[in-house]
Structures are given as C-alpha cells and as structure tokens.
Amino acid sequence: RFYWSINLLIICCEVWVIFDFNKSKQELLHQGNNLFNFFFFIVGIAIDLVTMFKAFMSKMPYFSKTPFYIFCESYGGKMTAAFAVALFQEIQSGGIECNFQGVALGDSWISPIDSVLTWGPYLYQTSLLDLNALEEVNKVIIILSRKILINSSK
C-alpha cells in the first residue's frame, strides 16, 4: 500500500498588490532610481510574506516541524528568492520556527536580459534560426542590453 500526504499553501502575490496606494504604478516606477525603488519593492514583499507566514504558523503551529519548501515560477522568482532569504534570517534569529528545507525556482524571470541572451543560441541550436538570423538577434540584444544598463544607472 502507498499513502502520500501533501500539505500545500498557495500564496498568489500579484506584482502590483503591494505598493503605496497613493501613487500610481507609473509614479512608483519613475521616481528616483528605478533599481533602488525596485530593490525596496522586493524587500517590502519579502517582509510582508514573512509577516503573513508568521501569522499562518502561529495559527497552525503543527506545521512548524513539516518540511517546508518554497516554489515559484516566472516573475515570482525575484519575490521567492527575497522571501527565502528573509524567512531564513527570521528562523536564524528565532523569530519563527519552521523546518525550511529549500527553494525551487521554475523558469524564473530573475534577470530578463540574461534570459533573453539565451534565446538566440537556443533557437539556433534547435534549427529555428540560421547563422545570419542568429547574428541579427544577437545584435539587437546587445543594443537593448546597453540601453538597459544606461537607463538603470541614471
């Protein structure tokens, strides 16, 4: 006989759920240094997720011994990595008891430019681009990469 028991907690954290409701999304993205604001946006999400998880664990303390893994995909990669670090720090400081075992990032969109840099070679290797098309794709990616770096340093 085979018996498998699974506990699953799903947290759907839409990208724009956690922000200052007195400002529009555009205002948030365009004030000051975008990378600086984005960093604090992600840290804020991580703090909110740890706060939520502490509340969950206080209501359901029997889960504190259950092996806990964090999984995500796509844009959740940034939030999940930040949540994992914040949760680990909270566990280390004694703020929460949790049998935290690991993180799994499924097709995470952590660094868009690094992901995009792989598309040309992948399409070439799967014979969807010839050598000339690969060179064109790579030229465009280099131009975009430079523009992103220039804009993010402002």
PDB file of C-alpha atoms in Angstrom:
ATOM      1  CA  ARG A   1       0.000   0.000   0.000  1.00  0.00           C
ATOM      2  CA  PHE A   2       1.145   3.514  -0.799  1.00  0.00           C
ATOM      3  CA  TYR A   3      -0.025   6.599   1.032  1.00  0.00           C
ATOM      4  CA  TRP A   4       1.126  10.101   0.289  1.00  0.00           C
ATOM      5  CA  SER A   5       0.095  13.096   2.346  1.00  0.00           C
ATOM      6  CA  ILE A   6       0.679  16.573   0.939  1.00  0.00           C
ATOM      7  CA  ASN A   7       0.189  19.949   2.542  1.00  0.00           C
ATOM      8  CA  LEU A   8       0.131  22.859   0.127  1.00  0.00           C
ATOM      9  CA  LEU A   9      -0.084  26.549   0.930  1.00  0.00           C
ATOM     10  CA  ILE A  10      -0.590  28.707  -2.167  1.00  0.00           C
ATOM     11  CA  ILE A  11       0.139  32.417  -1.941  1.00  0.00           C
ATOM     12  CA  CYS A  12      -0.692  34.412  -5.019  1.00  0.00           C
ATOM     13  CA  CYS A  13       1.188  37.685  -4.752  1.00  0.00           C
ATOM     14  CA  GLU A  14       0.349  39.782  -7.767  1.00  0.00           C
ATOM     15  CA  VAL A  15       3.222  42.065  -8.705  1.00  0.00           C
ATOM     16  CA  TRP A  16       1.289  45.275  -8.044  1.00  0.00           C
ATOM     17  CA  VAL A  17      -0.630  44.199  -4.946  1.00  0.00           C
ATOM     18  CA  ILE A  18       1.934  45.609  -2.536  1.00  0.00           C
ATOM     19  CA  PHE A  19       2.566  49.280  -3.237  1.00  0.00           C
ATOM     20  CA  ASP A  20       1.718  52.736  -1.972  1.00  0.00           C
ATOM     21  CA  PHE A  21      -1.927  53.211  -2.941  1.00  0.00           C
ATOM     22  CA  ASN A  22      -1.428  56.985  -3.021  1.00  0.00           C
ATOM     23  CA  LYS A  23       0.772  56.622  -6.084  1.00  0.00           C
ATOM     24  CA  SER A  24       0.131  55.060  -9.449  1.00  0.00           C
ATOM     25  CA  LYS A  25       2.270  52.238 -10.790  1.00  0.00           C
ATOM     26  CA  GLN A  26       3.888  54.639 -13.235  1.00  0.00           C
ATOM     27  CA  GLU A  27       4.798  57.087 -10.459  1.00  0.00           C
ATOM     28  CA  LEU A  28       6.379  54.273  -8.465  1.00  0.00           C
ATOM     29  CA  LEU A  29       8.479  53.101 -11.379  1.00  0.00           C
ATOM     30  CA  HIS A  30       9.605  56.535 -12.473  1.00  0.00           C
ATOM     31  CA  GLN A  31      10.542  58.258  -9.228  1.00  0.00           C
ATOM     32  CA  GLY A  32      14.240  58.396  -8.492  1.00  0.00           C
ATOM     33  CA  ASN A  33      16.449  55.450  -9.308  1.00  0.00           C
ATOM     34  CA  ASN A  34      14.326  52.601 -10.691  1.00  0.00           C
ATOM     35  CA  LEU A  35      16.676  49.881  -9.436  1.00  0.00           C
ATOM     36  CA  PHE A  36      16.781  51.440  -5.983  1.00  0.00           C
ATOM     37  CA  ASN A  37      12.962  51.577  -5.836  1.00  0.00           C
ATOM     38  CA  PHE A  38      12.660  48.063  -7.240  1.00  0.00           C
ATOM     39  CA  PHE A  39      15.023  46.743  -4.549  1.00  0.00           C
ATOM     40  CA  PHE A  40      12.867  48.230  -1.784  1.00  0.00           C
ATOM     41  CA  PHE A  41       9.722  46.971  -3.528  1.00  0.00           C
ATOM     42  CA  ILE A  42      11.067  43.386  -3.462  1.00  0.00           C
ATOM     43  CA  VAL A  43      12.303  43.723   0.139  1.00  0.00           C
ATOM     44  CA  GLY A  44       8.834  45.014   1.120  1.00  0.00           C
ATOM     45  CA  ILE A  45       7.216  41.984  -0.480  1.00  0.00           C
ATOM     46  CA  ALA A  46       9.617  39.658   1.372  1.00  0.00           C
ATOM     47  CA  ILE A  47       8.830  41.332   4.701  1.00  0.00           C
ATOM     48  CA  ASP A  48       5.088  41.075   4.017  1.00  0.00           C
ATOM     49  CA  LEU A  49       5.410  37.383   3.106  1.00  0.00           C
ATOM     50  CA  VAL A  50       7.377  36.629   6.299  1.00  0.00           C
ATOM     51  CA  THR A  51       4.761  38.518   8.329  1.00  0.00           C
ATOM     52  CA  MET A  52       1.987  36.512   6.671  1.00  0.00           C
ATOM     53  CA  PHE A  53       3.873  33.252   7.195  1.00  0.00           C
ATOM     54  CA  LYS A  54       4.469  34.022  10.881  1.00  0.00           C
ATOM     55  CA  ALA A  55       0.725  34.616  11.302  1.00  0.00           C
ATOM     56  CA  PHE A  56      -0.006  31.340   9.484  1.00  0.00           C
ATOM     57  CA  MET A  57       2.436  29.417  11.680  1.00  0.00           C
ATOM     58  CA  SER A  58       1.019  30.950  14.864  1.00  0.00           C
ATOM     59  CA  LYS A  59      -2.457  29.691  13.850  1.00  0.00           C
ATOM     60  CA  MET A  60      -1.141  26.318  12.627  1.00  0.00           C
ATOM     61  CA  PRO A  61       1.890  25.538  14.860  1.00  0.00           C
ATOM     62  CA  TYR A  62       1.797  21.836  13.991  1.00  0.00           C
ATOM     63  CA  PHE A  63       3.260  22.786  10.572  1.00  0.00           C
ATOM     64  CA  SER A  64       6.474  24.043  12.200  1.00  0.00           C
ATOM     65  CA  LYS A  65       8.009  20.546  12.015  1.00  0.00           C
ATOM     66  CA  THR A  66       6.757  19.800   8.495  1.00  0.00           C
ATOM     67  CA  PRO A  67       9.474  20.127   5.821  1.00  0.00           C
ATOM     68  CA  PHE A  68       8.847  23.451   4.064  1.00  0.00           C
ATOM     69  CA  TYR A  69       9.881  24.295   0.508  1.00  0.00           C
ATOM     70  CA  ILE A  70       9.195  27.476  -1.437  1.00  0.00           C
ATOM     71  CA  PHE A  71       8.346  27.058  -5.121  1.00  0.00           C
ATOM     72  CA  CYS A  72       7.686  29.672  -7.765  1.00  0.00           C
ATOM     73  CA  GLU A  73       7.728  30.337 -11.445  1.00  0.00           C
ATOM     74  CA  SER A  74       8.187  33.247 -13.807  1.00  0.00           C
ATOM     75  CA  TYR A  75       8.085  36.706 -12.190  1.00  0.00           C
ATOM     76  CA  GLY A  76       7.728  35.110  -8.770  1.00  0.00           C
ATOM     77  CA  GLY A  77      11.440  34.273  -8.884  1.00  0.00           C
ATOM     78  CA  LYS A  78      12.553  37.622  -7.517  1.00  0.00           C
ATOM     79  CA  MET A  79       9.959  37.610  -4.761  1.00  0.00           C
ATOM     80  CA  THR A  80      10.621  33.976  -3.859  1.00  0.00           C
ATOM     81  CA  ALA A  81      14.383  34.446  -3.587  1.00  0.00           C
ATOM     82  CA  ALA A  82      13.869  37.513  -1.367  1.00  0.00           C
ATOM     83  CA  PHE A  83      11.220  35.697   0.710  1.00  0.00           C
ATOM     84  CA  ALA A  84      13.548  32.713   1.196  1.00  0.00           C
ATOM     85  CA  VAL A  85      16.381  34.948   2.441  1.00  0.00           C
ATOM     86  CA  ALA A  86      14.062  36.895   4.769  1.00  0.00           C
ATOM     87  CA  LEU A  87      12.473  33.678   6.094  1.00  0.00           C
ATOM     88  CA  PHE A  88      15.883  32.098   6.679  1.00  0.00           C
ATOM     89  CA  GLN A  89      17.032  35.200   8.589  1.00  0.00           C
ATOM     90  CA  GLU A  90      13.848  35.163  10.680  1.00  0.00           C
ATOM     91  CA  ILE A  91      14.375  31.472  11.512  1.00  0.00           C
ATOM     92  CA  GLN A  92      18.043  32.108  12.423  1.00  0.00           C
ATOM     93  CA  SER A  93      17.059  34.977  14.734  1.00  0.00           C
ATOM     94  CA  GLY A  94      14.461  32.798  16.485  1.00  0.00           C
ATOM     95  CA  GLY A  95      11.518  34.839  15.234  1.00  0.00           C
ATOM     96  CA  ILE A  96       9.787  31.832  13.694  1.00  0.00           C
ATOM     97  CA  GLU A  97      10.043  28.065  13.992  1.00  0.00           C
ATOM     98  CA  CYS A  98       9.994  26.426  10.590  1.00  0.00           C
ATOM     99  CA  ASN A  99      11.580  23.338   9.043  1.00  0.00           C
ATOM    100  CA  PHE A 100      12.678  25.309   5.975  1.00  0.00           C
ATOM    101  CA  GLN A 101      14.338  22.925   3.525  1.00  0.00           C
ATOM    102  CA  GLY A 102      14.820  24.778   0.254  1.00  0.00           C
ATOM    103  CA  VAL A 103      13.706  26.779  -2.745  1.00  0.00           C
ATOM    104  CA  ALA A 104      12.778  25.743  -6.287  1.00  0.00           C
ATOM    105  CA  LEU A 105      12.691  28.391  -9.000  1.00  0.00           C
ATOM    106  CA  GLY A 106      10.778  27.263 -12.078  1.00  0.00           C
ATOM    107  CA  ASP A 107      11.561  29.282 -15.226  1.00  0.00           C
ATOM    108  CA  SER A 108      12.100  32.311 -13.006  1.00  0.00           C
ATOM    109  CA  TRP A 109      12.316  35.699 -14.642  1.00  0.00           C
ATOM    110  CA  ILE A 110      15.002  36.970 -12.271  1.00  0.00           C
ATOM    111  CA  SER A 111      17.242  38.648 -14.814  1.00  0.00           C
ATOM    112  CA  PRO A 112      15.313  39.356 -18.013  1.00  0.00           C
ATOM    113  CA  ILE A 113      18.350  40.397 -20.011  1.00  0.00           C
ATOM    114  CA  ASP A 114      20.243  37.227 -19.074  1.00  0.00           C
ATOM    115  CA  SER A 115      17.240  35.139 -20.085  1.00  0.00           C
ATOM    116  CA  VAL A 116      16.869  36.971 -23.384  1.00  0.00           C
ATOM    117  CA  LEU A 117      20.582  36.481 -24.123  1.00  0.00           C
ATOM    118  CA  THR A 118      19.949  32.719 -24.252  1.00  0.00           C
ATOM    119  CA  TRP A 119      17.117  32.864 -26.790  1.00  0.00           C
ATOM    120  CA  GLY A 120      19.242  33.349 -29.912  1.00  0.00           C
ATOM    121  CA  PRO A 121      21.619  30.466 -29.206  1.00  0.00           C
ATOM    122  CA  TYR A 122      18.702  28.237 -28.177  1.00  0.00           C
ATOM    123  CA  LEU A 123      16.769  28.987 -31.373  1.00  0.00           C
ATOM    124  CA  TYR A 124      19.935  28.438 -33.408  1.00  0.00           C
ATOM    125  CA  GLN A 125      20.649  25.075 -31.726  1.00  0.00           C
ATOM    126  CA  THR A 126      17.090  23.922 -32.407  1.00  0.00           C
ATOM    127  CA  SER A 127      17.451  24.968 -36.085  1.00  0.00           C
ATOM    128  CA  LEU A 128      14.813  27.679 -35.826  1.00  0.00           C
ATOM    129  CA  LEU A 129      17.397  30.334 -36.772  1.00  0.00           C
ATOM    130  CA  ASP A 130      20.191  30.148 -39.297  1.00  0.00           C
ATOM    131  CA  LEU A 131      23.588  31.747 -38.617  1.00  0.00           C
ATOM    132  CA  ASN A 132      22.600  35.062 -40.247  1.00  0.00           C
ATOM    133  CA  ALA A 133      19.410  35.318 -38.178  1.00  0.00           C
ATOM    134  CA  LEU A 134      21.354  34.448 -35.014  1.00  0.00           C
ATOM    135  CA  GLU A 135      23.779  37.297 -35.699  1.00  0.00           C
ATOM    136  CA  GLU A 136      20.858  39.716 -36.184  1.00  0.00           C
ATOM    137  CA  VAL A 137      19.168  38.597 -32.959  1.00  0.00           C
ATOM    138  CA  ASN A 138      22.430  38.964 -31.040  1.00  0.00           C
ATOM    139  CA  LYS A 139      22.980  42.492 -32.429  1.00  0.00           C
ATOM    140  CA  VAL A 140      19.534  43.587 -31.235  1.00  0.00           C
ATOM    141  CA  ILE A 141      20.081  42.036 -27.799  1.00  0.00           C
ATOM    142  CA  ILE A 142      23.402  43.851 -27.413  1.00  0.00           C
ATOM    143  CA  ILE A 143      21.740  47.180 -28.285  1.00  0.00           C
ATOM    144  CA  LEU A 144      18.929  46.522 -25.798  1.00  0.00           C
ATOM    145  CA  SER A 145      21.379  45.429 -23.089  1.00  0.00           C
ATOM    146  CA  ARG A 146      23.337  48.664 -23.436  1.00  0.00           C
ATOM    147  CA  LYS A 147      20.155  50.753 -23.266  1.00  0.00           C
ATOM    148  CA  ILE A 148      19.003  48.916 -20.167  1.00  0.00           C
ATOM    149  CA  LEU A 149      22.372  49.412 -18.456  1.00  0.00           C
ATOM    150  CA  ILE A 150      22.452  53.096 -19.358  1.00  0.00           C
ATOM    151  CA  ASN A 151      18.874  53.685 -18.115  1.00  0.00           C
ATOM    152  CA  SER A 152      19.347  51.701 -14.902  1.00  0.00           C
ATOM    153  CA  SER A 153      22.429  53.705 -13.951  1.00  0.00           C
ATOM    154  CA  LYS A 154      20.556  57.017 -14.118  1.00  0.00           C
TER     155      LYS A 154
END
